[in-house]
Short mmCIF file of C-alpha atoms in Angstrom, two decimals:
data_model
loop_
_atom_site.label_atom_id
_atom_site.label_comp_id
_atom_site.label_asym_id
_atom_site.label_seq_id
_atom_site.Cartn_x
_atom_site.Cartn_y
_atom_site.Cartn_z
CA MET A 57 -49.86 30.36 7.60
CA ASN A 58 -48.81 28.52 4.42
CA ARG A 59 -49.18 24.79 3.88
CA ARG A 60 -45.53 24.04 4.73
CA ASP A 61 -45.72 25.91 8.07
CA LEU A 62 -49.01 24.21 8.88
CA LEU A 63 -47.44 20.78 8.24
CA LYS A 64 -44.45 21.62 10.48
CA SER A 65 -46.80 22.76 13.25
CA SER A 66 -48.84 19.58 12.99
CA LEU A 67 -45.73 17.39 13.13
CA ALA A 68 -44.45 19.24 16.19
CA LEU A 69 -47.75 18.77 18.01
CA SER A 70 -47.78 15.09 17.07
CA ALA A 71 -44.24 14.59 18.38
CA ALA A 72 -45.09 16.36 21.61
CA GLY A 73 -48.13 14.17 22.02
CA THR A 74 -46.04 11.02 21.71
CA LEU A 75 -43.39 12.25 24.15
CA VAL A 76 -45.68 13.16 27.04
CA PRO A 77 -47.14 9.68 27.55
CA GLY A 78 -43.59 8.31 27.56
CA ARG A 79 -42.61 10.66 30.37
CA VAL A 80 -45.77 9.81 32.29
CA PHE A 81 -45.08 6.09 31.84
CA ALA A 82 -41.53 6.48 33.14
CA GLN A 83 -42.77 8.30 36.22
CA ALA A 84 -45.53 5.76 36.82
CA ASN A 85 -43.13 2.80 36.56
CA PRO A 86 -40.03 3.62 38.60
CA THR A 87 -39.26 -0.10 39.00
CA ALA A 88 -39.30 -0.85 35.25
CA GLN A 89 -35.50 -0.95 34.92
CA ARG A 90 -35.12 -3.20 37.96
CA ASP A 91 -37.90 -5.52 36.78
CA ARG A 92 -36.33 -5.90 33.33
CA ARG A 93 -33.08 -6.95 34.98
CA LEU A 94 -34.89 -9.43 37.25
CA ILE A 95 -36.59 -10.98 34.23
CA GLU A 96 -33.20 -11.31 32.52
CA ILE A 97 -31.71 -12.98 35.61
CA ALA A 98 -34.67 -15.38 35.83
CA ARG A 99 -34.13 -16.38 32.19
CA GLU A 100 -30.40 -16.86 32.76
CA GLN A 101 -30.98 -19.06 35.80
CA LEU A 102 -33.66 -21.14 34.07
CA ALA A 103 -31.24 -21.74 31.21
CA ARG A 104 -28.47 -22.67 33.65
CA ALA A 105 -30.74 -25.12 35.48
CA GLY A 106 -31.75 -26.76 32.22
CA GLY A 107 -34.46 -29.40 32.12
CA GLY A 108 -34.28 -30.05 35.85
CA ILE A 109 -36.90 -27.41 36.58
CA TRP A 110 -40.40 -28.85 36.19
CA LYS A 111 -42.40 -25.62 36.00
CA ARG A 112 -40.96 -22.52 34.36
CA ASP A 113 -43.85 -20.06 34.55
CA ILE A 114 -42.79 -18.23 37.73
CA VAL A 115 -39.31 -17.81 39.23
CA GLY A 116 -38.55 -16.62 42.76
CA ILE A 117 -35.51 -14.37 43.24
CA ALA A 118 -34.25 -13.54 46.74
CA ASP A 119 -31.95 -10.51 46.65
CA PHE A 120 -29.86 -10.63 49.81
CA GLY A 121 -27.80 -7.66 48.72
CA LEU A 122 -30.60 -5.51 50.17
CA HIS A 123 -31.48 -4.77 53.79
CA SER A 124 -34.25 -6.93 55.26
CA ALA A 125 -36.55 -3.90 55.52
CA ASN A 126 -36.82 -3.96 51.73
CA GLN A 127 -39.20 -6.07 49.68
CA ARG A 128 -36.39 -8.20 48.30
CA PHE A 129 -38.13 -11.46 47.36
CA HIS A 130 -39.41 -11.19 43.79
CA PHE A 131 -42.00 -13.35 42.06
CA VAL A 132 -41.05 -13.10 38.38
CA ASP A 133 -43.95 -14.01 36.09
CA MET A 134 -42.15 -15.19 32.96
CA ALA A 135 -45.23 -15.46 30.75
CA ASN A 136 -46.51 -11.94 31.44
CA GLU A 137 -43.12 -10.38 32.26
CA ARG A 138 -44.35 -8.95 35.55
CA VAL A 139 -42.71 -8.78 38.97
CA ARG A 140 -44.28 -8.74 42.44
CA SER A 141 -42.10 -8.17 45.48
CA PHE A 142 -42.38 -9.18 49.15
CA HIS A 143 -40.30 -9.34 52.34
CA VAL A 144 -38.13 -12.36 53.14
CA THR A 145 -35.77 -13.19 56.02
CA HIS A 146 -32.18 -14.36 56.12
CA GLY A 147 -30.57 -16.56 58.76
CA THR A 148 -29.36 -15.70 62.24
CA GLY A 149 -25.87 -16.90 61.38
CA SER A 150 -25.86 -14.66 58.31
CA ASP A 151 -26.58 -11.57 60.41
CA PRO A 152 -25.04 -12.08 63.88
CA GLY A 153 -25.25 -8.36 64.68
CA HIS A 154 -28.95 -8.35 63.77
CA ASP A 155 -28.82 -5.06 61.90
CA GLY A 156 -30.80 -6.32 58.92
CA TRP A 157 -27.85 -6.86 56.56
CA LEU A 158 -26.64 -10.29 55.47
CA ASP A 159 -22.93 -10.60 56.24
CA ARG A 160 -22.23 -14.17 55.21
CA TYR A 161 -23.61 -17.22 53.48
CA SER A 162 -22.97 -20.85 54.38
CA ASN A 163 -23.90 -24.36 53.31
CA ILE A 164 -22.77 -25.86 56.64
CA GLU A 165 -25.22 -27.73 58.87
CA GLY A 166 -25.81 -25.83 62.09
CA SER A 167 -24.42 -22.54 60.82
CA GLU A 168 -27.93 -20.99 60.80
CA CYS A 169 -26.83 -19.16 57.65
CA THR A 170 -28.67 -18.53 54.44
CA SER A 171 -27.20 -20.28 51.39
CA ARG A 172 -26.75 -18.71 47.99
CA GLY A 173 -27.55 -20.41 44.69
CA ALA A 174 -30.40 -21.97 42.72
CA TYR A 175 -33.05 -24.16 44.33
CA MET A 176 -35.90 -26.24 42.99
CA THR A 177 -39.00 -26.27 45.15
CA ARG A 178 -40.45 -29.62 46.12
CA SER A 179 -43.71 -30.62 47.77
CA TRP A 180 -45.61 -28.96 50.57
CA TYR A 181 -45.58 -30.54 54.00
CA VAL A 182 -47.08 -29.63 57.35
CA GLY A 183 -44.46 -29.42 60.05
CA ARG A 184 -43.29 -27.45 63.01
CA TYR A 185 -43.97 -24.11 61.35
CA GLY A 186 -47.19 -25.02 59.61
CA THR A 187 -47.37 -25.64 55.89
CA SER A 188 -43.88 -25.28 54.39
CA ILE A 189 -42.17 -25.81 51.03
CA ARG A 190 -39.15 -28.07 50.73
CA MET A 191 -36.25 -26.74 48.67
CA ASP A 192 -33.60 -28.78 46.87
CA GLY A 193 -30.26 -26.99 46.45
CA LEU A 194 -28.88 -27.25 42.91
CA ASP A 195 -25.46 -25.66 43.44
CA PRO A 196 -22.39 -26.59 45.51
CA THR A 197 -23.12 -23.52 47.64
CA ASN A 198 -26.55 -24.85 48.74
CA SER A 199 -26.29 -28.61 48.20
CA ASN A 200 -27.08 -29.30 51.86
CA ALA A 201 -30.44 -27.52 51.79
CA MET A 202 -32.44 -30.74 52.14
CA PRO A 203 -30.42 -32.29 55.01
CA ARG A 204 -30.27 -28.89 56.72
CA ALA A 205 -34.07 -28.60 56.38
CA ILE A 206 -33.76 -25.24 54.63
CA VAL A 207 -37.32 -24.55 53.49
CA MET A 208 -39.80 -21.77 52.83
CA HIS A 209 -42.22 -21.16 55.68
CA GLN A 210 -44.32 -18.47 57.28
CA ALA A 211 -43.31 -16.54 60.38
CA ASP A 212 -44.70 -13.64 62.38
CA TYR A 213 -41.24 -12.05 62.52
CA ALA A 214 -41.32 -11.81 58.71
CA ARG A 215 -44.48 -9.70 58.58
CA PRO A 216 -44.23 -6.19 57.08
CA GLU A 217 -45.50 -4.93 60.45
CA HIS A 218 -42.28 -6.17 62.03
CA VAL A 219 -40.36 -3.80 59.78
CA SER A 220 -42.66 -0.93 60.72
CA ARG A 221 -41.94 -1.54 64.41
CA TRP A 222 -38.27 -2.56 64.44
CA GLY A 223 -36.87 -1.31 61.13
CA ARG A 224 -35.91 -4.83 60.03
CA LEU A 225 -37.25 -8.36 59.89
CA GLY A 226 -36.48 -11.07 62.43
CA ARG A 227 -34.11 -13.88 61.46
CA SER A 228 -34.59 -17.54 60.61
CA ASN A 229 -32.15 -20.44 60.87
CA GLY A 230 -31.35 -20.01 57.20
CA CYS A 231 -34.84 -20.63 55.83
CA LEU A 232 -36.67 -18.23 53.54
CA ALA A 233 -39.43 -17.08 55.88
CA MET A 234 -42.23 -14.76 54.80
CA GLY A 235 -45.21 -13.20 56.52
CA PRO A 236 -48.26 -15.53 56.59
CA GLU A 237 -50.23 -13.56 54.00
CA GLN A 238 -47.23 -13.28 51.67
CA PHE A 239 -46.34 -16.94 52.12
CA ASP A 240 -49.81 -17.93 50.89
CA ARG A 241 -48.75 -16.56 47.49
CA ALA A 242 -45.60 -18.68 47.56
CA LEU A 243 -47.64 -21.82 48.22
CA ILE A 244 -49.68 -21.14 45.11
CA ASP A 245 -47.07 -19.63 42.80
CA LEU A 246 -43.73 -21.22 43.69
CA SER A 247 -44.21 -24.75 45.03
CA GLY A 248 -44.00 -27.98 43.05
CA GLY A 249 -40.87 -27.84 40.91
CA ARG A 250 -40.19 -24.15 40.32
CA LEU A 251 -36.89 -22.28 40.50
CA ILE A 252 -35.80 -20.04 43.36
CA TYR A 253 -32.53 -18.15 43.06
CA ALA A 254 -30.81 -16.57 46.09
CA GLU A 255 -27.95 -14.14 45.56
CA SER A 256 -26.67 -10.69 46.52
CA LEU A 257 -27.82 -8.58 43.59
CA GLY A 258 -28.49 -5.30 45.39
CA LEU A 259 -31.12 -4.18 42.90
CA ALA A 260 -32.93 -1.16 44.31
CA GLU A 261 -36.44 -0.26 43.17
CA ASP A 262 -35.14 2.45 40.87
CA GLY A 263 -32.73 0.06 39.17
CA SER A 264 -29.60 1.35 40.91
CA ILE A 265 -27.18 -0.99 42.67
CA VAL A 266 -27.00 -0.96 46.47
CA GLU A 267 -23.67 -1.67 48.14
CA PRO A 268 -23.96 -3.42 51.55
CA PRO A 269 -22.12 -1.64 54.38
CA ARG A 270 -19.75 -4.60 54.79
CA ALA A 271 -18.28 -7.16 52.42
CA GLN A 272 -20.40 -10.33 52.27
CA THR A 273 -18.47 -13.56 52.69
CA ASP A 274 -18.96 -17.32 52.61
CA LEU A 275 -18.46 -19.43 55.74
CA LEU A 276 -16.78 -22.55 54.37
CA ARG A 277 -15.83 -24.40 57.56
CA ARG A 278 -17.01 -24.61 61.13
CA GLU A 279 -15.64 -21.92 63.34
CA GLY A 280 -13.72 -23.06 66.44
CA GLY A 281 -14.30 -26.76 65.79
CA GLY A 282 -16.89 -28.74 67.71
CA THR A 283 -20.45 -29.21 66.57
CA PHE A 284 -23.32 -26.88 65.83
CA GLU A 285 -26.68 -27.39 67.43
CA ARG A 286 -29.88 -26.51 65.61
CA THR A 287 -31.92 -24.05 67.63
CA ASN A 288 -35.27 -22.31 67.33
CA PRO A 289 -35.77 -21.66 63.59
CA GLY A 290 -36.91 -18.11 64.09
CA VAL A 291 -35.88 -15.54 66.66
CA TYR A 292 -36.49 -11.83 67.01
#
């Protein structure tokens, strides 16, 4: 083998060596595309919220375009560009057929619906459901979050085990409920002035877009007149 052929052979081996780790990395990180998009969305929403957000290190993103059996609540670590995902509920009024898909959003008191939009977390408090996190709605679509008592709290019907048994989570009255162990992370990582963004993104783990089985709508006025009564905040 002459020097030119030897050089070509060496370059080919070098190129092959650099390609293999890339393929291995892609296989080992199937969520990489989705996570990059979540980081982009977190940056966009932080910019949209401006200086009103006190702490910008971690952003919570609730993707209600996915079925409740999915880990659709994402903790986006902005400093390290990492994402951790957990289960989260939607409201009874958002899913009247209780099939695990959100059908509608609402900002109306008593609707028991989840609201879309950006929130800023406030202080912890100990209430009816244990330690909970107040949320302040920043958009017209969730401006009633405080008077509606839309908060983050723990619930047994939001445990991953509930999905294993029933194929879906239970439902809240519009609050973002998580399993007790998962909610402990929210208390540490998301309380005290951080951003939470709720929207129907439909970002699957592999980065593809999921289409819900039915069109998702917004309930803008009370149905049938009369008044709504607030009921148990979490039901199977």
